[in-house]
PDB file of C-alpha atoms in Angstrom:
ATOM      1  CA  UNK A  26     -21.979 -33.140   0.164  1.00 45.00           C
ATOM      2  CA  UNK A  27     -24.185 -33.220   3.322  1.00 45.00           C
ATOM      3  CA  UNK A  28     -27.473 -34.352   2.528  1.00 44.00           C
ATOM      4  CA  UNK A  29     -30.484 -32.237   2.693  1.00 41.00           C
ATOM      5  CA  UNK A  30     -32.186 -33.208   5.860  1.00 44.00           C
ATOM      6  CA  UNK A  31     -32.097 -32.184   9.763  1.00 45.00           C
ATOM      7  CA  UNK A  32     -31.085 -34.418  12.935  1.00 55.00           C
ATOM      8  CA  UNK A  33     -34.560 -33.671  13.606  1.00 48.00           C
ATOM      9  CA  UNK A  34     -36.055 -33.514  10.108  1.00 46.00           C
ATOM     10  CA  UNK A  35     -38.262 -36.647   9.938  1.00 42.00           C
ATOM     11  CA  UNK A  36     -40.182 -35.715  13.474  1.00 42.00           C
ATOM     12  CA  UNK A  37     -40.368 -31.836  12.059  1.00 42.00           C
ATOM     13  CA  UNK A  38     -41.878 -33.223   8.745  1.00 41.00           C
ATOM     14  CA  UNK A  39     -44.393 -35.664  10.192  1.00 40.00           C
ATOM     15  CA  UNK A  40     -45.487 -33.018  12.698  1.00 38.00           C
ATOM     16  CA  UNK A  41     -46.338 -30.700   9.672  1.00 41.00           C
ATOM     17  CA  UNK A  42     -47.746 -33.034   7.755  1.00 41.00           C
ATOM     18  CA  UNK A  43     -50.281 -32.959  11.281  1.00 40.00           C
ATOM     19  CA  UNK A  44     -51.452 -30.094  12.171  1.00 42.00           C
ATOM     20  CA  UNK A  45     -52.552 -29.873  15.943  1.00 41.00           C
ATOM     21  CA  UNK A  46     -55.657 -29.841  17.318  1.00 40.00           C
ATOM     22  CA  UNK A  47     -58.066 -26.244  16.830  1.00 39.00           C
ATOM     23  CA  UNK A  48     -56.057 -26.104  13.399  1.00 37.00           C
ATOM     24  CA  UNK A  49     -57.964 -26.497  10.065  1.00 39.00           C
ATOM     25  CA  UNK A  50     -56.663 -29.242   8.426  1.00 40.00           C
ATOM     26  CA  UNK A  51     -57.488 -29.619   4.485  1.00 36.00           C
ATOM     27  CA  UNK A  52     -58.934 -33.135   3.424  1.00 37.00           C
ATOM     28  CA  UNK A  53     -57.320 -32.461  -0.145  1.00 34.00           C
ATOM     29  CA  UNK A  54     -54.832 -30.547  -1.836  1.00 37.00           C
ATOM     30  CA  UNK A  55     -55.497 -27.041  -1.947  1.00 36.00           C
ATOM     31  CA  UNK A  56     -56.475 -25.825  -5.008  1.00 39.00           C
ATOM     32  CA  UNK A  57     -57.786 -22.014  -7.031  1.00 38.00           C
ATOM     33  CA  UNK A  58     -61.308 -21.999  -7.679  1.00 37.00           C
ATOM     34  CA  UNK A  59     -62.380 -20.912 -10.851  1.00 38.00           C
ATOM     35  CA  UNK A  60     -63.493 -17.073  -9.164  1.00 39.00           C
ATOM     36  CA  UNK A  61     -60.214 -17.133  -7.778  1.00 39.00           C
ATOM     37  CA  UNK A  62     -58.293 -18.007 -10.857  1.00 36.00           C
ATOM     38  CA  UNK A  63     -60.696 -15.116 -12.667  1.00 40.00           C
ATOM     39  CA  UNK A  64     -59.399 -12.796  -9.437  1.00 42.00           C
ATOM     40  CA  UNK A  65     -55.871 -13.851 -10.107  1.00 39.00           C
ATOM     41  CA  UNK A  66     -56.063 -13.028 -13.685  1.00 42.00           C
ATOM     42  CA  UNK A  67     -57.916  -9.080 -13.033  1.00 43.00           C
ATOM     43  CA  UNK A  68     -55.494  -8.192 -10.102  1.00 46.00           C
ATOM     44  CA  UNK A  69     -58.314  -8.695  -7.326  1.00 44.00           C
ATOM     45  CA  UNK A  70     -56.837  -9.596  -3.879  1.00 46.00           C
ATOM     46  CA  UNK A  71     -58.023 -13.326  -3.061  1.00 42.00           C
ATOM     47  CA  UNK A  72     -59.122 -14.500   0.166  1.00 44.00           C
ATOM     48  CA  UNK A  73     -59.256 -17.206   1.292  1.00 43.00           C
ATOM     49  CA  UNK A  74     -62.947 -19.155   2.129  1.00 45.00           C
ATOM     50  CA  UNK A  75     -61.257 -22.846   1.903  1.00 45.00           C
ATOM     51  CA  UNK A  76     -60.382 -25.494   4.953  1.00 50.00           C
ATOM     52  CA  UNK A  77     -57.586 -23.770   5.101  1.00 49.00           C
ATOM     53  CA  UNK A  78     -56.556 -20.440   5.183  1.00 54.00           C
ATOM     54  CA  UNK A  79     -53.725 -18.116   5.409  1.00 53.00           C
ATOM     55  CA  UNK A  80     -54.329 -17.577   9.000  1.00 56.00           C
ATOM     56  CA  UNK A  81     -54.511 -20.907   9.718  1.00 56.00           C
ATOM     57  CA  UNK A  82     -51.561 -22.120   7.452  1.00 51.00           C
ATOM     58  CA  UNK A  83     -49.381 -19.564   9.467  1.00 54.00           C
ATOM     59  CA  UNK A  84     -50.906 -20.560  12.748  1.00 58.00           C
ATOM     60  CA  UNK A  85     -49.494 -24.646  12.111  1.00 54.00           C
ATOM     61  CA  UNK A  86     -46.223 -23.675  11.216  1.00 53.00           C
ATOM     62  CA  UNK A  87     -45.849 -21.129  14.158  1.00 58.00           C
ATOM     63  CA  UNK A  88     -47.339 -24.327  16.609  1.00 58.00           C
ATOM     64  CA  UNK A  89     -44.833 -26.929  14.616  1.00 52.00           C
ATOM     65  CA  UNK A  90     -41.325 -24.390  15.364  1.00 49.00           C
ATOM     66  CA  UNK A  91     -42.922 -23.009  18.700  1.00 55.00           C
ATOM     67  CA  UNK A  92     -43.069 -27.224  19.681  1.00 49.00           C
ATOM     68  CA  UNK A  93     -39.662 -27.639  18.726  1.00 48.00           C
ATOM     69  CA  UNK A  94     -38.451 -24.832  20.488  1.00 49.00           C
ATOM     70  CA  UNK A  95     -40.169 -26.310  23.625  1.00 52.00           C
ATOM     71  CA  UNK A  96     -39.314 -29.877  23.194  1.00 49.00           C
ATOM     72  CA  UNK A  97     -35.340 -28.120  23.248  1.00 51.00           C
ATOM     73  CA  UNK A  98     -35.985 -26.339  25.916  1.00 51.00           C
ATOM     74  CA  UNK A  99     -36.852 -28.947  28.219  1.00 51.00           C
ATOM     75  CA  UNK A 100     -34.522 -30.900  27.464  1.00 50.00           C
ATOM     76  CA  UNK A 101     -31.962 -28.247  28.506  1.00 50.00           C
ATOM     77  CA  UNK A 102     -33.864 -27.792  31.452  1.00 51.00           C
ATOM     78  CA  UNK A 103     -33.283 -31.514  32.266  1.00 49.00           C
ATOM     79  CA  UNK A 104     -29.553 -31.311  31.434  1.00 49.00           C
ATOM     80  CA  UNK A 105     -29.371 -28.571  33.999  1.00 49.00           C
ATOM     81  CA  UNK A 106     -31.857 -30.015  36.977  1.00 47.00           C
ATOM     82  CA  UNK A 107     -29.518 -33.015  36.250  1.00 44.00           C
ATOM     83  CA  UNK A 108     -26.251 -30.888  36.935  1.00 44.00           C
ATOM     84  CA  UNK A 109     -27.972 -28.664  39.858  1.00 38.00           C
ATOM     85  CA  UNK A 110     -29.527 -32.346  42.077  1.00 36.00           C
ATOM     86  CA  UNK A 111     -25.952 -33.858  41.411  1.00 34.00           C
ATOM     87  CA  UNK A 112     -24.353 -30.472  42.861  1.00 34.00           C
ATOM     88  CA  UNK A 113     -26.613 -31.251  46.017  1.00 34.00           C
ATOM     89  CA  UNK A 114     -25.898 -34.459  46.774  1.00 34.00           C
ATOM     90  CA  UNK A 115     -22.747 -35.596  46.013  1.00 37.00           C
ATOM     91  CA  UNK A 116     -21.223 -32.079  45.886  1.00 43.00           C
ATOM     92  CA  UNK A 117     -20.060 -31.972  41.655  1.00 49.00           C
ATOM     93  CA  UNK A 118     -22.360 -32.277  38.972  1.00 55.00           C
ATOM     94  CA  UNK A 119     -23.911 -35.510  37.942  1.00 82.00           C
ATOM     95  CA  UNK A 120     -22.886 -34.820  34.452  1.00 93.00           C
ATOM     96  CA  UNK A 121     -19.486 -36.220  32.415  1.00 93.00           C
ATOM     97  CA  UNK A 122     -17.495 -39.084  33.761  1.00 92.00           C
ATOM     98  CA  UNK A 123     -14.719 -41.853  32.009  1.00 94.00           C
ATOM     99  CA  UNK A 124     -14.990 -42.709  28.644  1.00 97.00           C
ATOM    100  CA  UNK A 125     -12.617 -44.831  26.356  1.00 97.00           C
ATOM    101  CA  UNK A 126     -12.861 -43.769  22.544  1.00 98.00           C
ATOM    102  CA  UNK A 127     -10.381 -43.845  19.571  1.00 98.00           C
ATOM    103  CA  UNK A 128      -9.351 -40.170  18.029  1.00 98.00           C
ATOM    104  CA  UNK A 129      -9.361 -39.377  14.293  1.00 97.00           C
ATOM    105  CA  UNK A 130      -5.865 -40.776  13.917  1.00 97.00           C
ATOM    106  CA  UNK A 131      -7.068 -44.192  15.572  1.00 97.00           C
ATOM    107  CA  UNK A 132      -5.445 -43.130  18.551  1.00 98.00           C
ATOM    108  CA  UNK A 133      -6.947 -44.179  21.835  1.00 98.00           C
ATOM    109  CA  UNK A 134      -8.451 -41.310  24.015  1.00 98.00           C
ATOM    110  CA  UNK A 135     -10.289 -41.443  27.071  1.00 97.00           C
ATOM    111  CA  UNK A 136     -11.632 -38.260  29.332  1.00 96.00           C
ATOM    112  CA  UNK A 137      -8.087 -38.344  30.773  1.00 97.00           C
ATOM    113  CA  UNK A 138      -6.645 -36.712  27.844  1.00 97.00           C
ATOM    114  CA  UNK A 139      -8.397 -33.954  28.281  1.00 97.00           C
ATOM    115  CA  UNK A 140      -7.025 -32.839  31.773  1.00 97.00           C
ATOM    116  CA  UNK A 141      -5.245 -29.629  31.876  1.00 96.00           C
ATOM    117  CA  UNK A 142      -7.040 -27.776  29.146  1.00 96.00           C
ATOM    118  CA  UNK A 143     -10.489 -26.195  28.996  1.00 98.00           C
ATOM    119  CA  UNK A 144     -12.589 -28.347  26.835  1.00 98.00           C
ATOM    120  CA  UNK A 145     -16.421 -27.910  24.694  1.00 98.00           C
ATOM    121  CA  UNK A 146     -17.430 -31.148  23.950  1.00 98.00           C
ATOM    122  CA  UNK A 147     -20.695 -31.871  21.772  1.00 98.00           C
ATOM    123  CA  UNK A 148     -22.291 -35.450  20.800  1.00 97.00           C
ATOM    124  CA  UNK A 149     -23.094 -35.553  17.070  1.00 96.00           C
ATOM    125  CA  UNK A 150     -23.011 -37.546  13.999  1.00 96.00           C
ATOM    126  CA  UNK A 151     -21.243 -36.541  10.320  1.00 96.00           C
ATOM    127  CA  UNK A 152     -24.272 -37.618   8.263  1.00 94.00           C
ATOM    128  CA  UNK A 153     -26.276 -34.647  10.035  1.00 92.00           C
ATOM    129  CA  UNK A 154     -26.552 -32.160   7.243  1.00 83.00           C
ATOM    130  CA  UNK A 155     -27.540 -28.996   8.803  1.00 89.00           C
ATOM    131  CA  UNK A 156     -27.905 -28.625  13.156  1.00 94.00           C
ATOM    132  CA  UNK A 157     -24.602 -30.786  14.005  1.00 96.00           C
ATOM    133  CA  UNK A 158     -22.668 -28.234  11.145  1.00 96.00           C
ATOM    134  CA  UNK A 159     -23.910 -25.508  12.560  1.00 96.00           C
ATOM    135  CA  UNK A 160     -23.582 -26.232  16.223  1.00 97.00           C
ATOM    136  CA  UNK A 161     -20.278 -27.064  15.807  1.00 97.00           C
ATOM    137  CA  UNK A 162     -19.042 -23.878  13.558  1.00 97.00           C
ATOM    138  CA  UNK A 163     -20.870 -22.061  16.665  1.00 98.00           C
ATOM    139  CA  UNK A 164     -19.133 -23.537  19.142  1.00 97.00           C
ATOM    140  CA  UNK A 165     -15.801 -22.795  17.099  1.00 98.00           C
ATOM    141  CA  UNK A 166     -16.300 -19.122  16.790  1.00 98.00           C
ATOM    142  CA  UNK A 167     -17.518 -18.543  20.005  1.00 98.00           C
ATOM    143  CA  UNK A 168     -14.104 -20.633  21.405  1.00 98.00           C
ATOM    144  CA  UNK A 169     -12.132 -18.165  18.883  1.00 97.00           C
ATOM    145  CA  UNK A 170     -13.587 -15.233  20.470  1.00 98.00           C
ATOM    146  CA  UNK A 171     -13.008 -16.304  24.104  1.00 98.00           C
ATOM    147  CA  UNK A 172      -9.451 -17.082  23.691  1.00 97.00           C
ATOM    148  CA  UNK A 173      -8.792 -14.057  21.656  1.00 97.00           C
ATOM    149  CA  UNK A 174     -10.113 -11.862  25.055  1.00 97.00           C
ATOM    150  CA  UNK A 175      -8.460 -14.310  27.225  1.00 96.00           C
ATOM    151  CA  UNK A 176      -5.259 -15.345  26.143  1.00 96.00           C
ATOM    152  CA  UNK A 177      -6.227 -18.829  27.085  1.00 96.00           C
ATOM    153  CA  UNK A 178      -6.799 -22.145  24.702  1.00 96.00           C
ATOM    154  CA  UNK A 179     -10.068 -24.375  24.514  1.00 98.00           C
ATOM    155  CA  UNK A 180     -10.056 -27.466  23.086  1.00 98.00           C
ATOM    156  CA  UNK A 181     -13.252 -28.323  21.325  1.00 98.00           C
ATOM    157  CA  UNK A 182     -14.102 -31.950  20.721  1.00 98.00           C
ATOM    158  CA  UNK A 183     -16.841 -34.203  18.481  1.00 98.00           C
ATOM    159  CA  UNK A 184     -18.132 -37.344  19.917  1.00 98.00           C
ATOM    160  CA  UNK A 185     -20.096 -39.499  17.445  1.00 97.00           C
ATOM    161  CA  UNK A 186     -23.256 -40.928  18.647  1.00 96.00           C
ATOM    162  CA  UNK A 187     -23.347 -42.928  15.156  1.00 95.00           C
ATOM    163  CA  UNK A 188     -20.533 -45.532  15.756  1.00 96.00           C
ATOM    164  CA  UNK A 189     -22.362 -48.167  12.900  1.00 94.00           C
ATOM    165  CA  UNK A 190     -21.202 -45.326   9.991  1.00 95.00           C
ATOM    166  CA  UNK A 191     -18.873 -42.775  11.445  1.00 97.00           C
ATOM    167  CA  UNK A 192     -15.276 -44.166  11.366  1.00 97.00           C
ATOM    168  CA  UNK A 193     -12.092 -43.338  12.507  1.00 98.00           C
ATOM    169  CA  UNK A 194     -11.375 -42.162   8.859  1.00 97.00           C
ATOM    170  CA  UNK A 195     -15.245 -40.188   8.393  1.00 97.00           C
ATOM    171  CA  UNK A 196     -14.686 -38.278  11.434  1.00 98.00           C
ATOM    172  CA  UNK A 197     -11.421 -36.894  10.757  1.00 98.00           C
ATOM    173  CA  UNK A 198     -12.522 -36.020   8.020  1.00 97.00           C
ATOM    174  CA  UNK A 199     -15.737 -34.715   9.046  1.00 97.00           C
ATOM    175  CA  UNK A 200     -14.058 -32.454  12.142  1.00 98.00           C
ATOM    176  CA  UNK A 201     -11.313 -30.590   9.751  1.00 95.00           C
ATOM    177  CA  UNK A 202     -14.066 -28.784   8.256  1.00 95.00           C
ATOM    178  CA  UNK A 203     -15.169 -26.966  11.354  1.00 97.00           C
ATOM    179  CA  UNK A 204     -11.334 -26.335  13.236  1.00 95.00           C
ATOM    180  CA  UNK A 205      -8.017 -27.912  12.383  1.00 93.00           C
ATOM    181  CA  UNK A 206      -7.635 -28.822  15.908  1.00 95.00           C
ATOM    182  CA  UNK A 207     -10.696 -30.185  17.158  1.00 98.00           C
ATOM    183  CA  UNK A 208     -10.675 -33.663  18.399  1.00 98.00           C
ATOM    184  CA  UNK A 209     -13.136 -36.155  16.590  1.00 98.00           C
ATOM    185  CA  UNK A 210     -13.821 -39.021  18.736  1.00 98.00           C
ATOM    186  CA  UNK A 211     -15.518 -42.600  17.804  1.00 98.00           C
ATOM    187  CA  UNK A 212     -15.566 -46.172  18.766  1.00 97.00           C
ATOM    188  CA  UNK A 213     -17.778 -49.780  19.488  1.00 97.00           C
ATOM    189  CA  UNK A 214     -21.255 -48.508  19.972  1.00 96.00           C
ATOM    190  CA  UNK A 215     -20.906 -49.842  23.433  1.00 97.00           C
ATOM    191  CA  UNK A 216     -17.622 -47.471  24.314  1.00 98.00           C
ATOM    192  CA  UNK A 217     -20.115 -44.205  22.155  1.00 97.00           C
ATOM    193  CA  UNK A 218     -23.306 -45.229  24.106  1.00 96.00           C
ATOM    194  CA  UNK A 219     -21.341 -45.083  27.817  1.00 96.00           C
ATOM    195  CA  UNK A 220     -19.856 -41.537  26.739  1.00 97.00           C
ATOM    196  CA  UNK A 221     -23.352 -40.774  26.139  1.00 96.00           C
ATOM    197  CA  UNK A 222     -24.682 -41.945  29.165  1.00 95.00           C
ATOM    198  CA  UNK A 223     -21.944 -39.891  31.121  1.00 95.00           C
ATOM    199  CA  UNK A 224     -23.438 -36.795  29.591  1.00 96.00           C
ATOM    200  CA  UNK A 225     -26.591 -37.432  29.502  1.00 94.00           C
ATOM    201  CA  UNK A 226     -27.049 -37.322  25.632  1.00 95.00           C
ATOM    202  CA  UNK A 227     -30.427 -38.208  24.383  1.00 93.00           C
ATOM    203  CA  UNK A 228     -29.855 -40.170  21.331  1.00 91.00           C
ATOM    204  CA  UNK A 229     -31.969 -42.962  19.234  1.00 90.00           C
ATOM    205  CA  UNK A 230     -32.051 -43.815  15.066  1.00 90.00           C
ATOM    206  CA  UNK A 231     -35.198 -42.850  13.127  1.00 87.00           C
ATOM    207  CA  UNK A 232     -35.677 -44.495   9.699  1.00 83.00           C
ATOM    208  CA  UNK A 233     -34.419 -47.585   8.103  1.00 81.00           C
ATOM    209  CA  UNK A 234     -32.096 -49.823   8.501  1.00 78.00           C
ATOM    210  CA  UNK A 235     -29.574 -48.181   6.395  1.00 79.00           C
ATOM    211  CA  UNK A 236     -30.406 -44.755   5.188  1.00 85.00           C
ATOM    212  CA  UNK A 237     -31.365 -43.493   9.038  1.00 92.00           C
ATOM    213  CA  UNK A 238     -31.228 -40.274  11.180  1.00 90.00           C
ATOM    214  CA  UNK A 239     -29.840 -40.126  14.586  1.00 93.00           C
ATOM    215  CA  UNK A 240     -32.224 -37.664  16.877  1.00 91.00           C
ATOM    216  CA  UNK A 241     -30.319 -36.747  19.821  1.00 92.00           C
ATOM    217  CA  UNK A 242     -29.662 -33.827  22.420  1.00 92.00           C
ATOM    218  CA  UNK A 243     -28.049 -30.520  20.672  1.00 94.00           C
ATOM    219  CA  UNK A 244     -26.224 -29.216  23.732  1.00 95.00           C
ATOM    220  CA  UNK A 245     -22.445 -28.540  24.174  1.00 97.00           C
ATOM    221  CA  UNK A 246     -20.494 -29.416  27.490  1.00 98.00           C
ATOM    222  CA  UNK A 247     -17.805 -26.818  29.121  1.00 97.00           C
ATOM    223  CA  UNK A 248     -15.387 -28.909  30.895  1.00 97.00           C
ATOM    224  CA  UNK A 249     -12.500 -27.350  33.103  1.00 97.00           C
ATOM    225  CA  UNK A 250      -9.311 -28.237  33.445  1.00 97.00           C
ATOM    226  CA  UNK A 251      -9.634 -30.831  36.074  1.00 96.00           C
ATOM    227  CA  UNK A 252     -12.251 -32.744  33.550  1.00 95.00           C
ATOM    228  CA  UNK A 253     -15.353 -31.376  35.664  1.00 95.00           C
ATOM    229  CA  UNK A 254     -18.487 -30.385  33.843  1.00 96.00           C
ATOM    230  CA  UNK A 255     -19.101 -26.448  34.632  1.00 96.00           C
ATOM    231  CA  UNK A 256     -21.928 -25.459  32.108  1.00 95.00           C
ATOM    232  CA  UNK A 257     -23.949 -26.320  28.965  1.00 95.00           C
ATOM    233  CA  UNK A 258     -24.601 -24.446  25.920  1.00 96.00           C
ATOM    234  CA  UNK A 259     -28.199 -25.014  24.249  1.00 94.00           C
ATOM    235  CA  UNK A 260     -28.988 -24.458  20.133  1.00 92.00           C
ATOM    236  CA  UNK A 261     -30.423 -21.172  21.104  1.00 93.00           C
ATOM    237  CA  UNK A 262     -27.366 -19.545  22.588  1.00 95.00           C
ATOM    238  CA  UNK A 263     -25.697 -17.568  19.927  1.00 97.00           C
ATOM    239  CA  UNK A 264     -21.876 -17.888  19.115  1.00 97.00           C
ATOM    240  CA  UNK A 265     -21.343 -14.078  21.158  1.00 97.00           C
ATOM    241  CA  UNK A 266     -23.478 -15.211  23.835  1.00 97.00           C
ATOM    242  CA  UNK A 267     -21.203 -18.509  24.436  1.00 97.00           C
ATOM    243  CA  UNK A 268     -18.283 -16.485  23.963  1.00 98.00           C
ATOM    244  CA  UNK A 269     -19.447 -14.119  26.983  1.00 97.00           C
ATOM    245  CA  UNK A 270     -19.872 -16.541  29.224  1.00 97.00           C
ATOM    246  CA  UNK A 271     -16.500 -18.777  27.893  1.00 97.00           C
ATOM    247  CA  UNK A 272     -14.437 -16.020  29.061  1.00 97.00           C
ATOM    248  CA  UNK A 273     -16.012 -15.173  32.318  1.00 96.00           C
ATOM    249  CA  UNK A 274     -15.808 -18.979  33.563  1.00 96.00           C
ATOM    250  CA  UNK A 275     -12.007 -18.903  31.968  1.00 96.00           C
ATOM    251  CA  UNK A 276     -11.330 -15.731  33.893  1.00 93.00           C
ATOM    252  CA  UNK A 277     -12.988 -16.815  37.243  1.00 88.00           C
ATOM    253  CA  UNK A 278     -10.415 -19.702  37.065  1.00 75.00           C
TER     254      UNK A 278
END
């Protein structure tokens, strides 16, 4: 059973637990006064005269989702600079390149594999209990609805960026969850941190030494059939919306 937590729960938490600056901030635990208990007890509405009210209260959790939002926006906006300078100067996007992993069979499998077909790739890790799930049963539907309208296959695959703990035998069992046929890739941290590189995947461990998160970009790659990067998908992008534009980038082909 996945365990509670985000990729990104740990930052999330600690930037709750600090509310920013021009927010009230409560120097101890928030308590009923004795009128308010009374007001409680007779049906009177309560409001709030404390550190910290309601107002407030909503105001830092707005701040702490509207910063995450932001901090994922920008980094799809670097993803996509990235892919537009690369375009410019050496005519392809400077996004993707070799690689040289193992599949969930212990099979070796390197970028080459993957020529011929229309491919979503996306760099997670299976001990990520709740984005990397949801990403990837995202990507799956919205691949499911493209082909359906298209008549043509995609072929999604899993990178790990979490070598240390996901094995050959954890991933494949990790990716049958999501889509009997997606690929589950893993290998030497060295072989998972080039693949990374290639794609320009964000990724670093938060915690200890043993029970740690991996934070790390949460965008998928669309790869054509000559193994060139054509587009990303962010976390915002519904599945219907990466189905739409799936099909119009299989169709223009």
């Amino acid at each position: 059973m996945r365990r509670a937590r985000s990729c990104l729960g740990r930052g999330l938490r600690q930037m709750m637990a600090t509310p920013p600056l021009g927010v009230a901030q409560a120097t101890e635990p928030l308590a009923l006064s004795r009128p308010a208990v009374r007001g409680l007890a007779s049906g009177t509405p309560i409001t709030s005269r404390g550190p910290v009210s309601y107002a407030s209260l909503a105001l830092t959790l707005g701040t702490g989702a509207g910063l995450m939002w932001y901090f994922g926006q920008q980094q799809e906006k670097k993803v996509a600079s990235q892919a537009t300078v690369g375009s410019k100067v050496a005519g392809a996007a400077a996004i993707g390149g070799p690689f040289q992993l193992m599949d969930q069979h212990g099979k070796p499998f390197s970028d080459k594999n993957l020529l011929g077909q229309w491919s979503l790739l996306y760099f997670g890790f299976t001990q990520c209990p709740d984005i990397c799930p949801e990403e990837l049963e995202k990507i799956v539907e919205a691949k499911n609805l493209a082909e359906k309208a298209t008549g043509k296959s995609i072929t999604t695959v899993f990178i790990s960026v979490d070598p240390e703990r996901d094995s050959v035998a954890q991933v494949a069992e990790y990716v049958k969850e999501f889509d009997p046929k997606m690929i589950g890739l893993t290998g030497t941290l060295d072989q998972t941190n080039a693949a990374a590189r290639a794609y320009r995947v964000y990724h670093s461990k938060t915690g200890d030494e043993k029970d740690y998160l991996v934070d790390h970009s949460i965008i998928t790659y669309l790869l054509n059939p000559q193994g060139e990067f054509v587009t990303f998908f962010g976390k915002n992008m519904m599945a219907a919306e990466v189905a739409e534009s799936l099909e119009k980038h299989l169709r223009a082909r």
